[in-house]
Structure formats: C-alpha cells, structure tokens
mmCIF file of C-alpha atoms and ligand atoms in Angstrom:
data_model
loop_
_atom_site.group_PDB
_atom_site.id
_atom_site.type_symbol
_atom_site.label_atom_id
_atom_site.label_comp_id
_atom_site.label_asym_id
_atom_site.label_seq_id
_atom_site.Cartn_x
_atom_site.Cartn_y
_atom_site.Cartn_z
ATOM 1 C CA MET A 1 128.040 -27.972 -132.047
ATOM 2 C CA ARG A 2 129.412 -28.154 -128.522
ATOM 3 C CA GLY A 3 130.209 -31.861 -128.468
ATOM 4 C CA ALA A 4 132.037 -31.538 -131.731
ATOM 5 C CA THR A 5 135.626 -30.731 -132.398
ATOM 6 C CA ALA A 6 136.413 -27.323 -133.858
ATOM 7 C CA ASP A 7 137.377 -26.801 -137.462
ATOM 8 C CA ALA A 8 140.716 -28.469 -138.135
ATOM 9 C CA ALA A 9 141.628 -25.713 -140.560
ATOM 10 C CA THR A 10 141.635 -23.079 -137.798
ATOM 11 C CA PRO A 11 144.501 -20.699 -138.572
ATOM 12 C CA ALA A 12 147.189 -20.494 -135.922
ATOM 13 C CA GLU A 13 146.424 -16.825 -135.276
ATOM 14 C CA THR A 14 142.777 -17.479 -134.336
ATOM 15 C CA VAL A 15 141.958 -15.926 -130.966
ATOM 16 C CA VAL A 16 139.257 -16.930 -128.474
ATOM 17 C CA PRO A 17 138.448 -13.802 -126.422
ATOM 18 C CA PHE A 18 139.716 -14.032 -122.845
ATOM 19 C CA HIS A 19 137.387 -11.402 -121.387
ATOM 20 C CA GLY A 20 133.716 -12.138 -120.891
ATOM 21 C CA GLU A 21 130.974 -13.076 -118.486
ATOM 22 C CA HIS A 22 132.163 -16.683 -118.386
ATOM 23 C CA GLN A 23 135.666 -18.108 -118.528
ATOM 24 C CA ALA A 24 136.573 -19.383 -121.975
ATOM 25 C CA GLY A 25 137.365 -23.093 -122.359
ATOM 26 C CA ILE A 26 134.016 -24.381 -121.090
ATOM 27 C CA ALA A 27 131.340 -23.515 -123.664
ATOM 28 C CA THR A 28 134.109 -22.929 -126.226
ATOM 29 C CA PRO A 29 133.998 -25.634 -128.948
ATOM 30 C CA ALA A 30 136.670 -28.052 -127.780
ATOM 31 C CA GLN A 31 140.167 -27.498 -129.101
ATOM 32 C CA ARG A 32 142.279 -30.477 -130.085
ATOM 33 C CA HIS A 33 144.786 -30.406 -127.233
ATOM 34 C CA ALA A 34 144.437 -29.889 -123.513
ATOM 35 C CA ALA A 35 146.480 -29.904 -120.345
ATOM 36 C CA PHE A 36 144.950 -29.894 -116.896
ATOM 37 C CA VAL A 37 147.415 -28.812 -114.220
ATOM 38 C CA ALA A 38 146.592 -28.955 -110.514
ATOM 39 C CA PHE A 39 148.669 -27.006 -108.024
ATOM 40 C CA ASP A 40 149.024 -27.229 -104.253
ATOM 41 C CA LEU A 41 149.479 -24.086 -102.185
ATOM 42 C CA ARG A 42 152.756 -23.948 -100.306
ATOM 43 C CA PRO A 43 152.267 -23.897 -96.535
ATOM 44 C CA GLY A 44 151.593 -20.454 -95.128
ATOM 45 C CA GLY A 45 150.168 -19.006 -98.348
ATOM 46 C CA SER A 46 147.922 -16.080 -97.445
ATOM 47 C CA ARG A 47 144.888 -14.498 -99.031
ATOM 48 C CA ASP A 48 147.107 -11.770 -100.499
ATOM 49 C CA ASP A 49 149.426 -14.386 -101.975
ATOM 50 C CA ILE A 50 146.531 -16.103 -103.702
ATOM 51 C CA VAL A 51 145.202 -12.812 -105.057
ATOM 52 C CA GLY A 52 148.700 -11.994 -106.316
ATOM 53 C CA LEU A 53 148.927 -15.341 -108.089
ATOM 54 C CA LEU A 54 145.505 -14.894 -109.673
ATOM 55 C CA LYS A 55 146.490 -11.452 -110.930
ATOM 56 C CA ILE A 56 149.616 -12.901 -112.550
ATOM 57 C CA TRP A 57 147.603 -15.692 -114.172
ATOM 58 C CA THR A 58 144.975 -13.221 -115.375
ATOM 59 C CA THR A 59 147.510 -10.904 -116.977
ATOM 60 C CA ASP A 60 149.455 -13.718 -118.577
ATOM 61 C CA ALA A 61 146.363 -15.595 -119.762
ATOM 62 C CA ALA A 62 144.917 -12.432 -121.334
ATOM 63 C CA ARG A 63 148.190 -11.824 -123.188
ATOM 64 C CA LEU A 64 148.889 -15.409 -124.275
ATOM 65 C CA THR A 65 145.354 -16.008 -125.528
ATOM 66 C CA ARG A 66 145.617 -13.021 -127.867
ATOM 67 C CA GLY A 67 149.020 -14.116 -129.164
ATOM 68 C CA GLU A 68 151.250 -11.845 -127.067
ATOM 69 C CA PRO A 69 154.106 -13.096 -124.881
ATOM 70 C CA ALA A 70 153.466 -13.224 -121.131
ATOM 71 C CA LEU A 71 155.146 -10.487 -119.075
ATOM 72 C CA ALA A 72 158.137 -12.630 -118.065
ATOM 73 C CA ASP A 73 158.084 -14.871 -121.115
ATOM 74 C CA THR A 74 161.434 -16.534 -121.765
ATOM 75 C CA GLU A 75 160.282 -17.940 -125.131
ATOM 76 C CA PRO A 76 158.215 -15.052 -126.503
ATOM 77 C CA GLU A 77 158.397 -16.519 -130.018
ATOM 78 C CA LEU A 78 156.142 -19.364 -128.896
ATOM 79 C CA ALA A 79 153.314 -16.959 -128.109
ATOM 80 C CA ALA A 80 152.823 -16.018 -131.756
ATOM 81 C CA ARG A 81 150.449 -18.926 -132.523
ATOM 82 C CA PRO A 82 147.560 -18.693 -130.023
ATOM 83 C CA ALA A 83 145.619 -21.315 -132.042
ATOM 84 C CA ARG A 84 142.370 -20.760 -130.099
ATOM 85 C CA LEU A 85 144.177 -20.912 -126.763
ATOM 86 C CA THR A 86 141.988 -20.785 -123.673
ATOM 87 C CA VAL A 87 143.090 -20.708 -120.038
ATOM 88 C CA THR A 88 140.492 -21.691 -117.455
ATOM 89 C CA VAL A 89 141.181 -21.432 -113.717
ATOM 90 C CA GLY A 90 139.564 -23.357 -110.862
ATOM 91 C CA PHE A 91 139.685 -23.389 -107.062
ATOM 92 C CA GLY A 92 139.914 -26.432 -104.796
ATOM 93 C CA PRO A 93 138.759 -26.398 -101.174
ATOM 94 C CA ALA A 94 142.118 -25.269 -99.730
ATOM 95 C CA VAL A 95 141.862 -21.880 -101.456
ATOM 96 C CA PHE A 96 138.929 -21.036 -99.225
ATOM 97 C CA THR A 97 140.675 -22.267 -96.068
ATOM 98 C CA ALA A 98 143.948 -20.456 -96.789
ATOM 99 C CA ALA A 99 142.146 -17.223 -97.675
ATOM 100 C CA GLY A 100 139.874 -17.345 -94.610
ATOM 101 C CA LEU A 101 136.836 -17.566 -96.890
ATOM 102 C CA GLU A 102 135.348 -20.868 -95.704
ATOM 103 C CA ARG A 103 131.893 -19.367 -95.644
ATOM 104 C CA GLN A 104 132.095 -18.657 -99.371
ATOM 105 C CA ARG A 105 133.018 -22.243 -100.199
ATOM 106 C CA PRO A 106 130.277 -23.995 -102.194
ATOM 107 C CA ALA A 107 128.806 -26.953 -100.281
ATOM 108 C CA TRP A 108 129.670 -29.330 -103.131
ATOM 109 C CA LEU A 109 133.354 -28.359 -103.321
ATOM 110 C CA GLY A 110 135.371 -31.310 -102.036
ATOM 111 C CA PRO A 111 136.243 -34.878 -102.966
ATOM 112 C CA LEU A 112 133.372 -36.987 -104.315
ATOM 113 C CA PRO A 113 132.219 -39.887 -102.152
ATOM 114 C CA PRO A 114 134.127 -43.096 -102.919
ATOM 115 C CA PHE A 115 132.629 -45.511 -105.439
ATOM 116 C CA GLY A 116 133.169 -49.278 -105.536
ATOM 117 C CA ILE A 117 134.693 -49.030 -109.030
ATOM 118 C CA ASP A 118 137.286 -46.419 -107.968
ATOM 119 C CA ARG A 119 140.977 -47.196 -107.787
ATOM 120 C CA LEU A 120 141.976 -43.593 -107.184
ATOM 121 C CA GLU A 121 145.609 -42.611 -107.059
ATOM 122 C CA PRO A 122 146.586 -39.457 -105.123
ATOM 123 C CA ALA A 123 148.938 -38.657 -108.002
ATOM 124 C CA TRP A 124 145.877 -37.946 -110.193
ATOM 125 C CA SER A 125 143.441 -36.609 -107.613
ATOM 126 C CA ASP A 126 142.392 -33.397 -105.841
ATOM 127 C CA GLY A 127 144.418 -30.183 -105.861
ATOM 128 C CA ASP A 128 144.172 -26.633 -104.519
ATOM 129 C CA LEU A 129 144.136 -24.739 -107.829
ATOM 130 C CA LEU A 130 143.536 -25.829 -111.404
ATOM 131 C CA VAL A 131 144.673 -24.415 -114.705
ATOM 132 C CA GLN A 132 143.016 -25.934 -117.772
ATOM 133 C CA VAL A 133 144.835 -24.986 -120.973
ATOM 134 C CA CYS A 134 143.359 -25.860 -124.368
ATOM 135 C CA ALA A 135 144.498 -25.000 -127.908
ATOM 136 C CA GLU A 136 144.587 -26.417 -131.402
ATOM 137 C CA GLU A 137 148.357 -26.826 -131.258
ATOM 138 C CA PRO A 138 150.307 -28.841 -128.650
ATOM 139 C CA THR A 139 153.242 -26.428 -128.721
ATOM 140 C CA THR A 140 150.912 -23.591 -127.741
ATOM 141 C CA VAL A 141 149.562 -25.659 -124.842
ATOM 142 C CA ALA A 142 153.046 -26.610 -123.655
ATOM 143 C CA HIS A 143 154.242 -23.023 -123.738
ATOM 144 C CA ALA A 144 151.221 -21.641 -121.897
ATOM 145 C CA VAL A 145 151.460 -24.332 -119.200
ATOM 146 C CA ARG A 146 155.119 -23.610 -118.652
ATOM 147 C CA VAL A 147 154.672 -19.845 -118.521
ATOM 148 C CA LEU A 148 151.725 -20.040 -116.132
ATOM 149 C CA SER A 149 153.533 -22.551 -113.893
ATOM 150 C CA ARG A 150 156.975 -21.001 -113.682
ATOM 151 C CA GLY A 151 155.753 -17.547 -112.690
ATOM 152 C CA VAL A 152 154.195 -18.781 -109.441
ATOM 153 C CA THR A 153 156.626 -21.368 -108.062
ATOM 154 C CA SER A 154 157.144 -19.410 -104.835
ATOM 155 C CA LEU A 155 153.448 -19.852 -103.980
ATOM 156 C CA VAL A 156 152.448 -23.247 -105.379
ATOM 157 C CA THR A 157 153.856 -26.603 -106.449
ATOM 158 C CA VAL A 158 152.559 -28.723 -109.306
ATOM 159 C CA ARG A 159 150.514 -31.639 -107.943
ATOM 160 C CA TRP A 160 149.682 -33.332 -111.255
ATOM 161 C CA THR A 161 149.504 -32.645 -114.965
ATOM 162 C CA GLN A 162 147.154 -34.507 -117.268
ATOM 163 C CA ARG A 163 147.428 -34.066 -121.026
ATOM 164 C CA GLY A 164 144.848 -35.067 -123.575
ATOM 165 C CA PHE A 165 143.766 -34.757 -127.177
ATOM 166 C CA ARG A 166 140.692 -35.156 -129.319
ATOM 167 C CA ASP A 167 140.270 -34.916 -133.042
ATOM 168 C CA ALA A 168 137.640 -35.417 -135.703
ATOM 169 C CA GLU A 169 136.678 -33.986 -139.030
ATOM 170 C CA PRO A 170 135.345 -30.445 -138.718
ATOM 171 C CA GLY A 171 132.004 -30.349 -136.932
ATOM 172 C CA ARG A 172 132.027 -34.087 -136.176
ATOM 173 C CA THR A 173 131.994 -35.801 -132.791
ATOM 174 C CA PRO A 174 135.401 -37.268 -131.919
ATOM 175 C CA ARG A 175 136.147 -40.871 -130.988
ATOM 176 C CA ASN A 176 137.643 -42.128 -127.762
ATOM 177 C CA LEU A 177 140.417 -44.727 -127.722
ATOM 178 C CA MET A 178 137.933 -47.625 -127.431
ATOM 179 C CA GLY A 179 136.841 -46.524 -130.898
ATOM 180 C CA GLN A 180 133.439 -45.153 -129.902
ATOM 181 C CA VAL A 181 131.955 -41.872 -131.082
ATOM 182 C CA ASP A 182 132.013 -40.021 -127.744
ATOM 183 C CA GLY A 183 130.290 -36.724 -126.965
ATOM 184 C CA THR A 184 127.044 -37.033 -128.926
ATOM 185 C CA VAL A 185 124.493 -36.322 -126.199
ATOM 186 C CA ASN A 186 125.491 -33.028 -124.662
ATOM 187 C CA LEU A 187 124.246 -29.595 -123.686
ATOM 188 C CA THR A 188 124.182 -27.487 -126.812
ATOM 189 C CA THR A 189 122.013 -24.390 -126.454
ATOM 190 C CA ASP A 190 122.681 -21.204 -124.498
ATOM 191 C CA ALA A 191 119.415 -21.785 -122.634
ATOM 192 C CA GLU A 192 120.690 -25.192 -121.458
ATOM 193 C CA LEU A 193 124.010 -23.730 -120.385
ATOM 194 C CA ASP A 194 122.297 -20.897 -118.497
ATOM 195 C CA ARG A 195 120.032 -23.348 -116.725
ATOM 196 C CA LEU A 196 122.499 -26.168 -116.001
ATOM 197 C CA VAL A 197 126.094 -24.903 -116.213
ATOM 198 C CA TRP A 198 126.384 -21.220 -115.288
ATOM 199 C CA HIS A 199 125.577 -20.188 -111.744
ATOM 200 C CA ASP A 200 122.997 -17.447 -111.456
ATOM 201 C CA GLY A 201 124.378 -16.268 -108.122
ATOM 202 C CA SER A 202 121.318 -17.197 -106.111
ATOM 203 C CA VAL A 203 123.077 -19.725 -103.846
ATOM 204 C CA THR A 204 126.667 -18.491 -104.012
ATOM 205 C CA PRO A 205 126.684 -14.865 -105.205
ATOM 206 C CA TRP A 206 130.415 -14.681 -106.008
ATOM 207 C CA LEU A 207 130.037 -17.658 -108.389
ATOM 208 C CA ALA A 208 127.467 -15.975 -110.671
ATOM 209 C CA GLY A 209 128.646 -16.706 -114.227
ATOM 210 C CA GLY A 210 130.978 -19.453 -112.977
ATOM 211 C CA THR A 211 130.535 -23.200 -112.730
ATOM 212 C CA SER A 212 132.197 -26.389 -111.471
ATOM 213 C CA LEU A 213 134.411 -29.026 -113.022
ATOM 214 C CA VAL A 214 134.551 -32.707 -112.165
ATOM 215 C CA LEU A 215 137.627 -34.262 -113.752
ATOM 216 C CA ARG A 216 137.848 -38.050 -113.658
ATOM 217 C CA ARG A 217 140.853 -39.861 -115.068
ATOM 218 C CA ILE A 218 139.472 -43.142 -116.354
ATOM 219 C CA ALA A 219 141.895 -45.836 -117.497
ATOM 220 C CA MET A 220 140.842 -48.150 -120.330
ATOM 221 C CA ASN A 221 141.888 -51.774 -120.453
ATOM 222 C CA LEU A 222 142.334 -51.926 -124.206
ATOM 223 C CA ASP A 223 143.936 -55.384 -124.061
ATOM 224 C CA THR A 224 140.749 -57.049 -122.791
ATOM 225 C CA TRP A 225 138.528 -54.704 -124.848
ATOM 226 C CA ASP A 226 140.356 -56.070 -127.914
ATOM 227 C CA GLU A 227 139.059 -59.539 -127.040
ATOM 228 C CA ILE A 228 135.375 -58.775 -127.676
ATOM 229 C CA ASP A 229 133.750 -58.556 -131.078
ATOM 230 C CA PRO A 230 132.073 -55.479 -132.597
ATOM 231 C CA ALA A 231 128.528 -56.631 -131.709
ATOM 232 C CA ALA A 232 129.459 -57.056 -128.040
ATOM 233 C CA ARG A 233 131.107 -53.636 -128.090
ATOM 234 C CA GLU A 234 127.938 -52.074 -129.457
ATOM 235 C CA PHE A 235 125.796 -53.741 -126.771
ATOM 236 C CA THR A 236 128.181 -52.412 -124.125
ATOM 237 C CA VAL A 237 127.529 -48.799 -125.069
ATOM 238 C CA GLY A 238 124.117 -49.081 -126.779
ATOM 239 C CA ARG A 239 125.347 -47.328 -129.921
ATOM 240 C CA ARG A 240 126.838 -48.410 -133.222
ATOM 241 C CA LEU A 241 130.577 -48.230 -133.706
ATOM 242 C CA ALA A 242 130.369 -47.111 -137.342
ATOM 243 C CA ASP A 243 128.478 -43.862 -136.816
ATOM 244 C CA GLY A 244 127.540 -43.595 -133.141
ATOM 245 C CA ALA A 245 123.815 -44.035 -133.887
ATOM 246 C CA PRO A 246 121.775 -45.607 -131.079
ATOM 247 C CA LEU A 247 121.024 -49.307 -131.695
ATOM 248 C CA THR A 248 117.411 -48.263 -132.265
ATOM 249 C CA GLY A 249 118.211 -45.457 -134.727
ATOM 250 C CA ALA A 250 119.719 -44.633 -138.098
ATOM 251 C CA ASP A 251 121.574 -41.409 -137.355
ATOM 252 C CA GLU A 252 124.017 -40.363 -134.591
ATOM 253 C CA PHE A 253 121.629 -37.759 -133.244
ATOM 254 C CA ASP A 254 118.467 -39.910 -133.294
ATOM 255 C CA GLU A 255 116.834 -40.237 -129.879
ATOM 256 C CA PRO A 256 117.550 -43.699 -128.416
ATOM 257 C CA ASP A 257 114.387 -45.740 -127.870
ATOM 258 C CA PHE A 258 115.000 -47.524 -124.571
ATOM 259 C CA GLU A 259 111.582 -49.229 -124.768
ATOM 260 C CA ALA A 260 112.159 -50.928 -128.131
ATOM 261 C CA VAL A 261 112.343 -54.750 -128.071
ATOM 262 C CA ASP A 262 113.300 -57.284 -130.744
ATOM 263 C CA SER A 263 111.139 -60.170 -131.977
ATOM 264 C CA TYR A 264 112.029 -62.182 -128.830
ATOM 265 C CA GLY A 265 110.998 -59.311 -126.564
ATOM 266 C CA ILE A 266 114.591 -58.474 -125.639
ATOM 267 C CA PRO A 267 115.456 -54.760 -125.343
ATOM 268 C CA VAL A 268 117.369 -53.536 -128.406
ATOM 269 C CA ILE A 269 119.433 -51.206 -126.210
ATOM 270 C CA PRO A 270 120.473 -53.357 -123.229
ATOM 271 C CA PRO A 271 119.395 -51.828 -119.882
ATOM 272 C CA SER A 272 122.962 -52.520 -118.698
ATOM 273 C CA SER A 273 124.507 -50.500 -121.546
ATOM 274 C CA HIS A 274 126.412 -47.318 -120.820
ATOM 275 C CA ILE A 275 123.876 -44.993 -122.434
ATOM 276 C CA ALA A 276 120.918 -46.661 -120.705
ATOM 277 C CA ARG A 277 122.611 -46.252 -117.322
ATOM 278 C CA ALA A 278 124.062 -42.770 -117.971
ATOM 279 C CA ARG A 279 120.847 -41.292 -119.374
ATOM 280 C CA HIS A 280 119.504 -38.515 -117.105
ATOM 281 C CA THR A 281 116.304 -39.368 -115.246
ATOM 282 C CA HIS A 282 115.318 -35.677 -115.148
ATOM 283 C CA ASP A 283 116.607 -32.396 -116.568
ATOM 284 C CA GLY A 284 118.513 -31.531 -113.375
ATOM 285 C CA GLU A 285 120.866 -34.508 -113.899
ATOM 286 C CA ARG A 286 122.388 -33.148 -117.097
ATOM 287 C CA PHE A 287 125.841 -31.590 -117.471
ATOM 288 C CA LEU A 288 128.295 -30.476 -120.146
ATOM 289 C CA ARG A 289 130.890 -33.068 -121.214
ATOM 290 C CA ARG A 290 134.127 -31.937 -122.874
ATOM 291 C CA GLY A 291 136.450 -34.899 -122.508
ATOM 292 C CA TYR A 292 139.896 -35.628 -123.877
ATOM 293 C CA ASN A 293 141.677 -38.887 -124.694
ATOM 294 C CA TYR A 294 144.961 -39.598 -123.012
ATOM 295 C CA ASP A 295 147.622 -41.936 -124.330
ATOM 296 C CA ASP A 296 150.655 -41.715 -122.100
ATOM 297 C CA ALA A 297 153.929 -43.564 -122.412
ATOM 298 C CA PRO A 298 153.340 -47.103 -121.078
ATOM 299 C CA GLY A 299 155.547 -48.525 -118.378
ATOM 300 C CA PRO A 300 158.032 -51.266 -119.257
ATOM 301 C CA GLY A 301 156.321 -54.401 -120.555
ATOM 302 C CA ARG A 302 152.997 -52.664 -121.212
ATOM 303 C CA ILE A 303 151.585 -51.859 -124.627
ATOM 304 C CA SER A 304 149.613 -48.753 -123.745
ATOM 305 C CA ASP A 305 148.525 -46.430 -120.964
ATOM 306 C CA SER A 306 145.321 -45.003 -122.387
ATOM 307 C CA GLY A 307 142.013 -43.661 -121.226
ATOM 308 C CA LEU A 308 139.734 -40.713 -120.943
ATOM 309 C CA LEU A 309 140.051 -37.401 -119.139
ATOM 310 C CA PHE A 310 136.336 -37.261 -118.431
ATOM 311 C CA THR A 311 135.166 -33.726 -117.691
ATOM 312 C CA ALA A 312 131.741 -32.641 -116.498
ATOM 313 C CA TYR A 313 130.819 -28.965 -116.036
ATOM 314 C CA GLN A 314 127.683 -28.142 -114.086
ATOM 315 C CA ARG A 315 126.214 -25.777 -111.517
ATOM 316 C CA ASP A 316 126.139 -28.383 -108.788
ATOM 317 C CA PRO A 317 128.099 -31.659 -109.043
ATOM 318 C CA HIS A 318 126.155 -33.189 -106.149
ATOM 319 C CA ALA A 319 122.801 -32.647 -107.837
ATOM 320 C CA GLN A 320 123.842 -33.221 -111.467
ATOM 321 C CA PHE A 321 126.949 -35.411 -111.779
ATOM 322 C CA LEU A 322 126.733 -37.534 -108.642
ATOM 323 C CA PRO A 323 123.473 -39.405 -109.329
ATOM 324 C CA VAL A 324 124.709 -40.364 -112.811
ATOM 325 C CA GLN A 325 128.102 -41.465 -111.494
ATOM 326 C CA ALA A 326 126.435 -43.430 -108.682
ATOM 327 C CA ARG A 327 124.237 -45.220 -111.213
ATOM 328 C CA LEU A 328 127.236 -46.091 -113.389
ATOM 329 C CA ALA A 329 129.230 -47.261 -110.366
ATOM 330 C CA GLU A 330 126.367 -49.515 -109.359
ATOM 331 C CA PHE A 331 126.192 -51.027 -112.819
ATOM 332 C CA ASP A 332 127.433 -50.152 -116.288
ATOM 333 C CA ALA A 333 128.509 -52.762 -118.850
ATOM 334 C CA LEU A 334 131.478 -50.519 -119.683
ATOM 335 C CA ASN A 335 132.925 -50.913 -116.171
ATOM 336 C CA GLU A 336 134.555 -54.187 -117.118
ATOM 337 C CA TRP A 337 137.057 -52.253 -119.242
ATOM 338 C CA THR A 338 137.271 -48.885 -117.474
ATOM 339 C CA THR A 339 138.666 -47.863 -114.089
ATOM 340 C CA PRO A 340 138.569 -44.394 -112.505
ATOM 341 C CA ILE A 341 142.102 -43.705 -111.266
ATOM 342 C CA GLY A 342 141.875 -39.962 -110.625
ATOM 343 C CA SER A 343 139.203 -37.594 -109.375
ATOM 344 C CA ALA A 344 139.106 -33.880 -108.682
ATOM 345 C CA VAL A 345 136.447 -31.206 -108.231
ATOM 346 C CA PHE A 346 136.997 -27.474 -108.725
ATOM 347 C CA ALA A 347 134.909 -24.319 -108.553
ATOM 348 C CA LEU A 348 135.476 -22.285 -111.721
ATOM 349 C CA PRO A 349 134.950 -18.582 -111.035
ATOM 350 C CA PRO A 350 133.203 -16.356 -113.568
ATOM 351 C CA GLY A 351 135.105 -14.727 -116.395
ATOM 352 C CA VAL A 352 136.959 -11.438 -116.141
ATOM 353 C CA GLN A 353 134.636 -8.971 -117.823
ATOM 354 C CA GLU A 354 137.040 -6.080 -118.444
ATOM 355 C CA PRO A 355 140.803 -5.557 -118.634
ATOM 356 C CA GLY A 356 141.955 -4.558 -115.132
ATOM 357 C CA GLY A 357 139.881 -7.194 -113.348
ATOM 358 C CA TYR A 358 141.280 -10.528 -112.212
ATOM 359 C CA LEU A 359 140.107 -14.138 -111.970
ATOM 360 C CA GLY A 360 138.394 -14.724 -108.637
ATOM 361 C CA GLN A 361 137.826 -11.023 -107.954
ATOM 362 C CA THR A 362 134.172 -11.608 -107.060
ATOM 363 C CA LEU A 363 135.289 -14.059 -104.350
ATOM 364 C CA PHE A 364 138.135 -12.061 -102.854
ATOM 365 C CA GLU A 365 136.397 -8.703 -102.953
ATOM 366 C CA ALA A 366 132.932 -9.962 -101.986
HETATM 367 C C1 HEM B 1 136.149 -44.266 -119.969
HETATM 368 C C2 HEM B 1 134.938 -43.994 -119.544
HETATM 369 C C3 HEM B 1 133.803 -43.641 -120.444
HETATM 370 C C4 HEM B 1 133.634 -43.895 -121.772
HETATM 371 C C5 HEM B 1 134.562 -44.656 -122.707
HETATM 372 C C6 HEM B 1 132.378 -43.314 -122.169
HETATM 373 C C7 HEM B 1 131.842 -43.387 -123.449
HETATM 374 C C8 HEM B 1 130.607 -42.912 -123.802
HETATM 375 C C9 HEM B 1 130.016 -43.065 -125.101
HETATM 376 C C10 HEM B 1 130.655 -43.759 -126.287
HETATM 377 C C11 HEM B 1 128.791 -42.490 -125.065
HETATM 378 C C12 HEM B 1 127.755 -42.446 -126.194
HETATM 379 C C13 HEM B 1 127.881 -41.239 -127.078
HETATM 380 C C14 HEM B 1 127.605 -39.946 -126.383
HETATM 381 O O1 HEM B 1 126.458 -39.555 -126.142
HETATM 382 O O2 HEM B 1 128.590 -39.288 -126.046
HETATM 383 C C15 HEM B 1 128.614 -41.943 -123.744
HETATM 384 C C16 HEM B 1 127.512 -41.264 -123.302
HETATM 385 C C17 HEM B 1 127.361 -40.720 -122.060
HETATM 386 N N1 HEM B 1 128.248 -40.836 -121.004
HETATM 387 FE FE1 HEM B 1 129.996 -41.832 -121.031
HETATM 388 N N2 HEM B 1 131.817 -42.719 -121.088
HETATM 389 C C18 HEM B 1 132.641 -42.880 -120.013
HETATM 390 C C19 HEM B 1 132.447 -42.438 -118.731
HETATM 391 C C20 HEM B 1 131.379 -41.690 -118.312
HETATM 392 C C21 HEM B 1 131.190 -41.191 -116.974
HETATM 393 C C22 HEM B 1 132.153 -41.372 -115.817
HETATM 394 C C23 HEM B 1 130.018 -40.505 -116.983
HETATM 395 C C24 HEM B 1 129.344 -39.750 -115.853
HETATM 396 C C25 HEM B 1 129.474 -40.042 -114.590
HETATM 397 C C26 HEM B 1 129.462 -40.595 -118.314
HETATM 398 C C27 HEM B 1 128.287 -40.008 -118.707
HETATM 399 C C28 HEM B 1 127.738 -40.134 -119.952
HETATM 400 C C29 HEM B 1 126.465 -39.521 -120.329
HETATM 401 C C30 HEM B 1 125.590 -38.633 -119.453
HETATM 402 C C31 HEM B 1 126.234 -39.903 -121.648
HETATM 403 C C32 HEM B 1 125.005 -39.558 -122.492
HETATM 404 C C33 HEM B 1 123.937 -40.584 -122.193
HETATM 405 C C34 HEM B 1 122.660 -40.338 -122.981
HETATM 406 O O3 HEM B 1 121.828 -39.577 -122.471
HETATM 407 O O4 HEM B 1 122.512 -40.897 -124.069
HETATM 408 N N3 HEM B 1 130.318 -41.328 -119.089
HETATM 409 N N4 HEM B 1 129.740 -42.214 -122.991
#
C-alpha cells in the first residue's frame, strides 16, 4: 500500500532499482528515513555545467542505490547497506534560466502564491535543484547525501537540508507527531498514478514519465495541541485517534460520510475538520502524499521543534495541489496548531531508462 510504511524487516542489502521509466522514491513504498536537500546554482553556471552535475549525480545514484561506492567515495564501506535507498532529483526555476531553456519550463514551476497562514522562512524555501534521498537506515541516507553534495561543490551550494522519518508496523499507515494516523487517503493504483502523477508528455514533452513535488515544511505547536482533549483532537481531523477511522466509520479505510448527522442534526464529521476541508471536490484535485515527520533539536528554552515535511506529487500543482491548499488556508480546524514555514516546488524529470543515460537528458537534449 502506497501510504503505508515498508516492511520493517527489510534486509540492509535490499535494492530499489534506479533505472526505469519513472524516478524511484515517488511511487516507491516510503522508506523510514528521508533527507531533502535543495541546492542553489553558483553564479555563472552554464548549461554544460548543469549537465555535468546531473551526469555525476546519475552515476553516483545508480551505484549507491545498488550498494556500490560512488566513484569518488571517501567512505566506501558505508555504501554496503543500500537499505532500499532511492535518490530522486528535481529542478527549480533557475535551472531553466541558467540553461537557456525558459521555453521548456512548466508553467506551474515557481513559488506558490502566498497564503494567509504562511510564515515562510527563506531558510526552508525554494531552491534551484533538489535531491531527495530515502532509505530504511539513517546512516545510508547520511552517506548518500554527503557523497552527492561533496562531488558538486564547485557548481552549487547547499540552500537547505530537511530530514525526516516515518515508521509503523509493516504495511500500516504511520502516525505524525500530533499522534494521528496520517497517510490513509492516498493514490494507490497504477491507473491513478498514470492519470494524476506521471506526465504523459502532452503539455511538456520532456517531462513525460516525470512529475512535480510540492514540499511544505509545516511546524506543529505541540505545546498548545497538548492542551486539548482526545475528543477535540478527533473533531479537528474528523478521524479517530485510536485507529484513524473516520468519525462515521469503523475501519481506517472506510469512506467518510460527510452527510451523516447525529440525533441533534449536527454533522458527525465537522465541516471545519481537516479531512472535510482537504477532501478533493473532483478527481483532478488528487495527488500522492508521502510525508515525513521532523523532530529537530529545539532552540534553548524550547521543548521541541517538530512538524511535518508535507510532500505532494502530481502532474500539475496549480490544478491539483493549489485548490486544496487554498481551501485549507481559508479554513481548517488544524490551522490553530500548524504553521507552514517552508515551501518549495520542483519539476522531477522522468527516470533514466538505461545505463548510459542521465537524469534530465530529455530536457537538455530535447
Ligand atoms: C501539519 C500539517 C498536516 C497534518 C498534521 C495533516 C494530517 C492529516 C491527517 C491526520 C489526515 C487523515 C488521514 C489521511 O487520510 O491521511 C489527513 C488527510 C489529508 N490531508 Fe492532511 N495534514 C496536514 C497538512 C496537509 C496539507 C498542507 C494538505 C494539502 C494542501 C493536506 C492534504 C490532505 C488530504 C488531501 C487528505 C485526505 C483527505 C480525504 O480525502 O479524506 N494535509 N491529513
């Protein structure tokens, strides 16, 4: 199941194939650990420089994901446990400007419009290139991030790094740090992914087989969340804490009944609840969620610095993600405890089909 966490018993040598029509790390059942690293191009970087960088990343990602050291690996021993490692690369708007490929830039690629709930910090927002690294083991993630970053320092600088984790019993939906079962309603079938996530090339031919990522860093105020009781928490989301079932259902995967009312005529799932507001109004508003918790070291005097690395993958963020986000920004009971503090959008090129190809080849050799 795509919303679920992969089998905890995955042996360290398990390999997720790097080559394929789509980049791994999107439809791949989510690994337990992730790092999202955004890079900025150094001034003067040319099209050839970017192609060179993408070739290095392709070679190294192909090697690391199958458990081999990268070409200039200074800790080759750390490559021996790929632990379902995936490396997924994305492009921000500046790639197209620097490479003189503005006309190939998807119309939706750029910062999202501001929302009233946003308190965005540049330190967590935007970026020219993205590397998303996921694996079952944090050491594997750390090694891959370091290898992929240190090989390209002449061309790019690190803008931000966001690390996250998610865990649950095998096949179960994980919980976020507010305690809720998070990831239940998701795209699950190949038909849904083909229709809603993977580009078919009709609008932007080079992106056929690719997609987009919206990454929102959303801080949780766990101190004030702690002040409300379990019933209020369940009304906030519209689902039960114990098992994630909708307030109108018995099982996590039961369809919520937004029309149901109690004996006083009051809706069982409050219209202000997160699931009532986030629910798609038509098929074209759906996207793939694959989020990670973050729990960073708190500053002095604080108890925690926690939240969600919310990720949405879709063909077109403007058509699919934006209306849902706009609805939530307008009203969502959850907003009292959550604050978006980072936001970034990337175009994720298709996968590299065969050894010898490189990430982004369809764009640069179009
Ligand atoms: C910290 C912030 C957030 C938290 C804690 C959170 C938590 C949850 C939880 C617990 C559920 C119910 C279980 C599930 O289906 O996964 C849910 C559902 C959902 N969330 Fe969020 N969420 C957050 C932010 C967002 C944002 C920013 C969006 C999109 C803009 C979003 C979109 C959705 C959607 C589409 C669903 C499924 C609704 C349905 O059709 O039932 N969430 N979220």
